[in-house]
Coordinates of C-alpha atoms in Angstrom, one line a residue:
X1 CA 78.0 87.7 153.9
X2 CA 77.6 85.6 150.8
X3 CA 79.5 82.3 150.5
X4 CA 80.1 80.1 147.6
X5 CA 77.8 77.1 148.2
X6 CA 77.9 75.5 144.7
X7 CA 80.7 73.8 142.9
X8 CA 81.3 76.9 140.7
X9 CA 80.9 80.6 141.5
X10 CA 78.0 82.4 140.0
X11 CA 78.2 84.8 137.0
X12 CA 77.5 87.6 139.5
X13 CA 80.3 86.6 141.8
X14 CA 82.8 86.4 138.8
X15 CA 81.7 89.8 137.6
X16 CA 82.1 91.4 141.0
X17 CA 85.5 89.8 141.4
X18 CA 86.5 91.3 138.0
X19 CA 85.3 94.7 139.1
X20 CA 87.3 94.4 142.4
X21 CA 84.1 94.5 144.4
X22 CA 84.2 90.9 145.7
X23 CA 82.6 90.1 149.0
X24 CA 85.5 89.5 151.5
X25 CA 83.8 86.3 152.6
X26 CA 84.2 84.5 149.3
X27 CA 87.3 86.3 147.8
X28 CA 89.7 83.7 149.1
X29 CA 87.5 80.7 148.2
X30 CA 87.2 82.3 144.7
X31 CA 91.0 82.5 144.3
X32 CA 91.4 78.9 145.3
X33 CA 88.7 77.8 142.9
X34 CA 90.2 79.8 140.0
X35 CA 93.5 78.0 140.4
X36 CA 91.8 74.7 139.7
X37 CA 89.0 75.6 137.3
X38 CA 89.8 76.7 133.7
X39 CA 86.2 77.3 132.9
X40 CA 85.8 80.0 135.6
X41 CA 89.2 81.4 134.7
X42 CA 88.0 81.9 131.1
X43 CA 84.9 83.6 132.4
X44 CA 86.9 85.9 134.6
X45 CA 89.2 86.9 131.7
X46 CA 86.1 87.9 129.7
X47 CA 84.6 89.9 132.5
X48 CA 87.9 91.5 133.3
X49 CA 88.3 92.6 129.7
X50 CA 84.7 94.0 129.8
X51 CA 85.4 95.9 133.0
X52 CA 88.7 97.4 131.6
X53 CA 87.0 98.5 128.5
X54 CA 84.1 100.0 130.4
X55 CA 86.6 101.9 132.6
X56 CA 88.6 103.0 129.5
X57 CA 85.7 104.4 127.5
X58 CA 84.3 106.1 130.6
X59 CA 87.3 108.4 130.3
X60 CA 88.0 108.4 126.6
X61 CA 84.7 108.8 124.8
X62 CA 84.1 112.3 123.4
X63 CA 81.1 114.3 124.2
X64 CA 78.1 113.7 121.9
X65 CA 76.5 110.6 120.6
X66 CA 79.2 108.2 121.7
X67 CA 78.4 109.0 125.3
X68 CA 75.2 107.0 124.8
X69 CA 77.3 104.0 123.8
X70 CA 79.1 104.2 127.2
X71 CA 75.9 104.6 129.1
X72 CA 74.3 101.6 127.4
X73 CA 77.4 99.5 128.1
X74 CA 77.4 100.5 131.7
X75 CA 73.7 99.8 132.1
X76 CA 74.2 96.4 130.5
X77 CA 77.0 95.5 132.9
X78 CA 75.1 96.8 135.9
X79 CA 72.1 94.8 134.9
X80 CA 74.1 91.7 134.6
X81 CA 75.8 92.2 138.0
X82 CA 72.4 92.7 139.6
X83 CA 70.5 89.9 138.0
X84 CA 73.0 87.4 136.8
X85 CA 72.9 84.8 139.5
X86 CA 73.2 81.6 137.5
X87 CA 76.5 79.8 136.9
X88 CA 77.7 80.5 133.3
X89 CA 78.7 78.1 130.6
X90 CA 81.9 78.1 128.6
X91 CA 81.7 76.9 125.0
X92 CA 84.6 78.9 123.5
X93 CA 87.2 81.5 124.1
X94 CA 84.9 84.4 123.4
X95 CA 81.6 83.0 124.8
X96 CA 79.6 85.3 127.0
X97 CA 76.7 83.5 128.8
X98 CA 74.3 86.4 128.9
X99 CA 72.7 88.3 126.0
X100 CA 73.3 91.6 127.8
X101 CA 77.0 90.9 128.0
X102 CA 77.0 89.8 124.3
X103 CA 75.4 93.0 123.3
X104 CA 77.8 95.0 125.5
X105 CA 80.7 93.3 123.9
X106 CA 79.5 94.2 120.5
X107 CA 79.0 97.8 121.6
X108 CA 82.5 98.0 123.0
X109 CA 84.0 96.7 119.8
X110 CA 82.0 99.1 117.7
X111 CA 83.1 102.0 120.0
X112 CA 86.7 100.8 119.8
X113 CA 86.6 100.8 116.0
X114 CA 85.1 104.3 115.9
X115 CA 87.5 105.7 118.4
X116 CA 90.6 104.3 116.6
X117 CA 89.3 105.5 113.3
X118 CA 88.6 109.0 114.6
X119 CA 91.4 109.6 117.1
X120 CA 94.0 106.8 116.8
X121 CA 95.5 107.4 113.4
X122 CA 96.3 110.6 111.4
X123 CA 93.6 111.0 108.8
X124 CA 96.2 111.8 106.1
X125 CA 98.0 108.5 106.5
X126 CA 95.5 105.6 106.0
X127 CA 96.9 102.1 106.5
X128 CA 97.8 100.1 103.4
X129 CA 97.3 96.4 103.0
X130 CA 99.7 96.1 106.0
X131 CA 96.7 97.0 108.1
X132 CA 96.1 93.5 109.6
X133 CA 99.7 93.2 110.7
X134 CA 99.9 96.7 112.1
X135 CA 99.4 97.5 115.8
X136 CA 95.7 98.4 116.3
X137 CA 95.3 102.1 117.2
X138 CA 98.9 103.0 116.7
X139 CA 98.9 106.8 117.1
X140 CA 102.6 107.7 116.9
X141 CA 105.8 105.9 116.7
X142 CA 107.8 108.1 119.0
X143 CA 111.3 106.9 118.6
X144 CA 113.5 104.0 117.3
X145 CA 116.8 103.7 119.1
X146 CA 119.5 101.1 118.1
X147 CA 120.5 99.3 121.3
X148 CA 124.1 98.5 122.3
X149 CA 123.8 95.2 120.6
X150 CA 123.7 95.7 116.8
X151 CA 121.0 93.1 116.5
X152 CA 118.6 94.9 118.9
X153 CA 116.4 97.9 118.7
X154 CA 114.3 99.8 121.2
X155 CA 111.0 101.2 120.0
X156 CA 108.7 103.6 121.9
X157 CA 105.2 104.0 120.4
X158 CA 101.8 105.3 121.4
X159 CA 98.3 103.8 121.2
X160 CA 96.0 105.0 124.0
X161 CA 99.1 104.9 126.2
X162 CA 102.8 104.9 125.7
X163 CA 104.6 101.6 125.1
X164 CA 108.3 100.6 125.0
X165 CA 109.4 97.5 123.1
X166 CA 112.9 96.1 122.9
X167 CA 114.3 93.1 121.2
X168 CA 116.0 91.6 118.1
X169 CA 115.2 93.7 115.0
X170 CA 114.2 90.6 113.1
X171 CA 111.5 89.7 115.6
X172 CA 108.1 89.7 113.9
X173 CA 106.3 92.2 116.1
X174 CA 109.3 94.6 115.9
X175 CA 109.4 94.2 112.1
X176 CA 105.7 95.1 111.9
X177 CA 106.4 98.3 113.8
X178 CA 109.4 99.2 111.6
X179 CA 107.2 98.6 108.5
X180 CA 104.5 100.8 110.0
X181 CA 107.1 103.5 110.8
X182 CA 108.5 103.4 107.3
X183 CA 105.1 103.9 105.7
X184 CA 103.5 106.3 108.2
X185 CA 105.9 108.3 110.3
X186 CA 106.3 111.9 109.2
X187 CA 109.9 112.3 110.4
X188 CA 112.6 111.5 107.8
X189 CA 115.1 110.2 110.4
X190 CA 112.6 107.8 111.9
X191 CA 111.8 106.4 108.4
X192 CA 115.5 106.1 107.5
X193 CA 116.3 104.4 110.8
X194 CA 113.4 102.0 110.1
X195 CA 114.9 101.2 106.7
X196 CA 118.3 100.4 108.3
X197 CA 116.8 98.0 110.8
X198 CA 114.7 96.3 108.1
X199 CA 117.7 95.3 106.1
X200 CA 118.0 91.8 107.6
X201 CA 114.3 91.1 107.1
X202 CA 114.1 92.2 103.5
X203 CA 112.9 88.8 102.3
X204 CA 109.7 89.0 104.3
X205 CA 106.6 89.8 102.3
X206 CA 105.5 92.6 104.7
X207 CA 108.9 94.2 104.4
X208 CA 108.8 94.1 100.6
X209 CA 105.3 95.6 100.7
X210 CA 106.6 98.5 102.9
X211 CA 109.6 99.1 100.7
X212 CA 107.5 99.2 97.6
X213 CA 105.2 101.7 99.3
X214 CA 108.2 103.8 100.2
X215 CA 109.5 103.9 96.7
X216 CA 106.2 105.0 95.3
X217 CA 105.0 107.4 97.9
X218 CA 107.8 108.7 100.2
X219 CA 108.5 112.4 99.8
X220 CA 112.1 112.0 100.8
X221 CA 114.4 110.9 97.9
X222 CA 116.9 109.5 100.4
X223 CA 114.2 107.1 101.7
X224 CA 113.2 106.1 98.1
X225 CA 116.8 105.5 97.1
X226 CA 117.5 103.4 100.2
X227 CA 114.3 101.4 99.7
X228 CA 115.3 100.5 96.1
X229 CA 118.8 99.5 97.2
X230 CA 117.2 97.1 99.8
X231 CA 114.8 95.7 97.2
X232 CA 117.7 95.0 94.9
X233 CA 119.0 92.5 97.4
X234 CA 115.9 90.4 96.9
X235 CA 115.2 88.1 94.0
X236 CA 113.4 90.2 91.5
X237 CA 109.9 89.3 90.3
X238 CA 107.6 91.0 87.9
X239 CA 106.2 93.3 90.5
X240 CA 109.6 94.7 91.3
X241 CA 110.5 95.0 87.6
X242 CA 107.4 97.2 87.2
X243 CA 108.4 99.2 90.3
X244 CA 111.9 99.9 88.9
X245 CA 110.4 101.0 85.6
X246 CA 108.0 103.3 87.5
X247 CA 110.9 104.8 89.4
X248 CA 113.0 105.3 86.3
X249 CA 110.3 107.0 84.3
X250 CA 108.3 108.8 87.0
X251 CA 110.6 109.7 89.9
X252 CA 111.9 113.3 90.0
X253 CA 115.2 112.5 91.6
X254 CA 118.2 111.7 89.4
X255 CA 119.8 109.4 92.1
X256 CA 116.6 107.4 92.5
X257 CA 116.2 107.1 88.7
X258 CA 119.8 106.0 88.2
X259 CA 119.4 103.4 91.0
X260 CA 116.3 102.1 89.3
X261 CA 118.2 101.9 86.0
X262 CA 121.0 99.9 87.6
X263 CA 118.4 97.5 89.1
X264 CA 116.8 97.0 85.6
X265 CA 120.2 96.5 83.9
X266 CA 121.4 93.9 86.3
X267 CA 118.4 91.7 85.5
X268 CA 119.7 90.9 82.0
X269 CA 116.1 90.6 81.0
X270 CA 115.6 90.7 77.1
X271 CA 112.2 92.3 77.6
X272 CA 113.8 95.4 79.2
X273 CA 115.8 96.4 76.2
X274 CA 112.9 97.4 73.9
X275 CA 111.3 99.3 76.7
X276 CA 114.4 101.3 77.5
X277 CA 115.1 101.9 73.8
X278 CA 111.6 103.3 73.3
X279 CA 111.8 105.5 76.4
X280 CA 115.2 106.8 75.5
X281 CA 114.0 107.8 72.0
X282 CA 111.1 109.7 73.7
X283 CA 113.0 111.2 76.7
X284 CA 116.3 113.0 76.5
X285 CA 116.9 112.5 80.2
X286 CA 116.5 108.7 80.0
X287 CA 118.8 108.8 76.9
X288 CA 121.5 110.6 78.9
X289 CA 121.2 108.1 81.8
X290 CA 121.8 105.3 79.4
X291 CA 124.7 107.0 77.8
X292 CA 126.3 107.6 81.2
X293 CA 125.8 103.9 82.2
X294 CA 128.9 101.8 81.3
X295 CA 127.3 98.4 81.7
X296 CA 124.3 98.7 79.5
X297 CA 123.4 95.4 77.8
X298 CA 123.2 96.8 74.3
X299 CA 125.1 99.3 72.2
X300 CA 124.4 103.0 72.6
X301 CA 124.4 103.3 68.9
X302 CA 121.1 101.4 68.9
X303 CA 119.4 104.2 70.8

């Protein structure tokens, strides 16, 4: 039976403890020590993460070349457990005291990136610039359910496992998931529900980005229409002006085009008039929209 004779447990002892293979003779002393020593707690967290990742990829890696990644990782961990007998140092939150563990960590992160890229996200829906704020490896947003409280929403989504998240729909992590759902979920009802729940967060940059993406790319005109209506509640800048012009001239749905026209007309922007006049002269449909609009900022006889 091995006992802890030094002030700190060895790297080997911490690794075995993380793997749930601790010697019963020093398991309790280890627990007492960890309550008092932040250095060793940090090392334990690192080793626990490594153990979890190793266990995860033992099950998830596909057959073929990535199996070698798992094997090398396992060999590195085993080698460290067998030979790492010196107390480790902590110089930062992600410091690993042995080169083998550093290499193993790099391999795990590489494998994680490959797996998420290949299996985590549908290949037809790449992430936009919202990528950094989107949940890593989000495979499917399964449902969005408004809770009894109008300010709350329940979200179930899937990464490598299923997750459930509930809380105020203005909470940052929930807003991120709602933006992701709006841009990437294939079901109309999920995207429409996400739009409804984003209404109170419309002034956030990530929400504007998602709404602009929906106007430009969503295949459902109801989603595009609702997205423009939400954007109209924001203070309009040049990027939104360009978006409204795009929707007016390029969208194939008359309701969306009329909504974009309303958004442009309410700006009372003198630069809009010559653009609309030019397009109306070239496009009979734009001309008819302007003729039907009662609040145009110039006489229809000018067109």
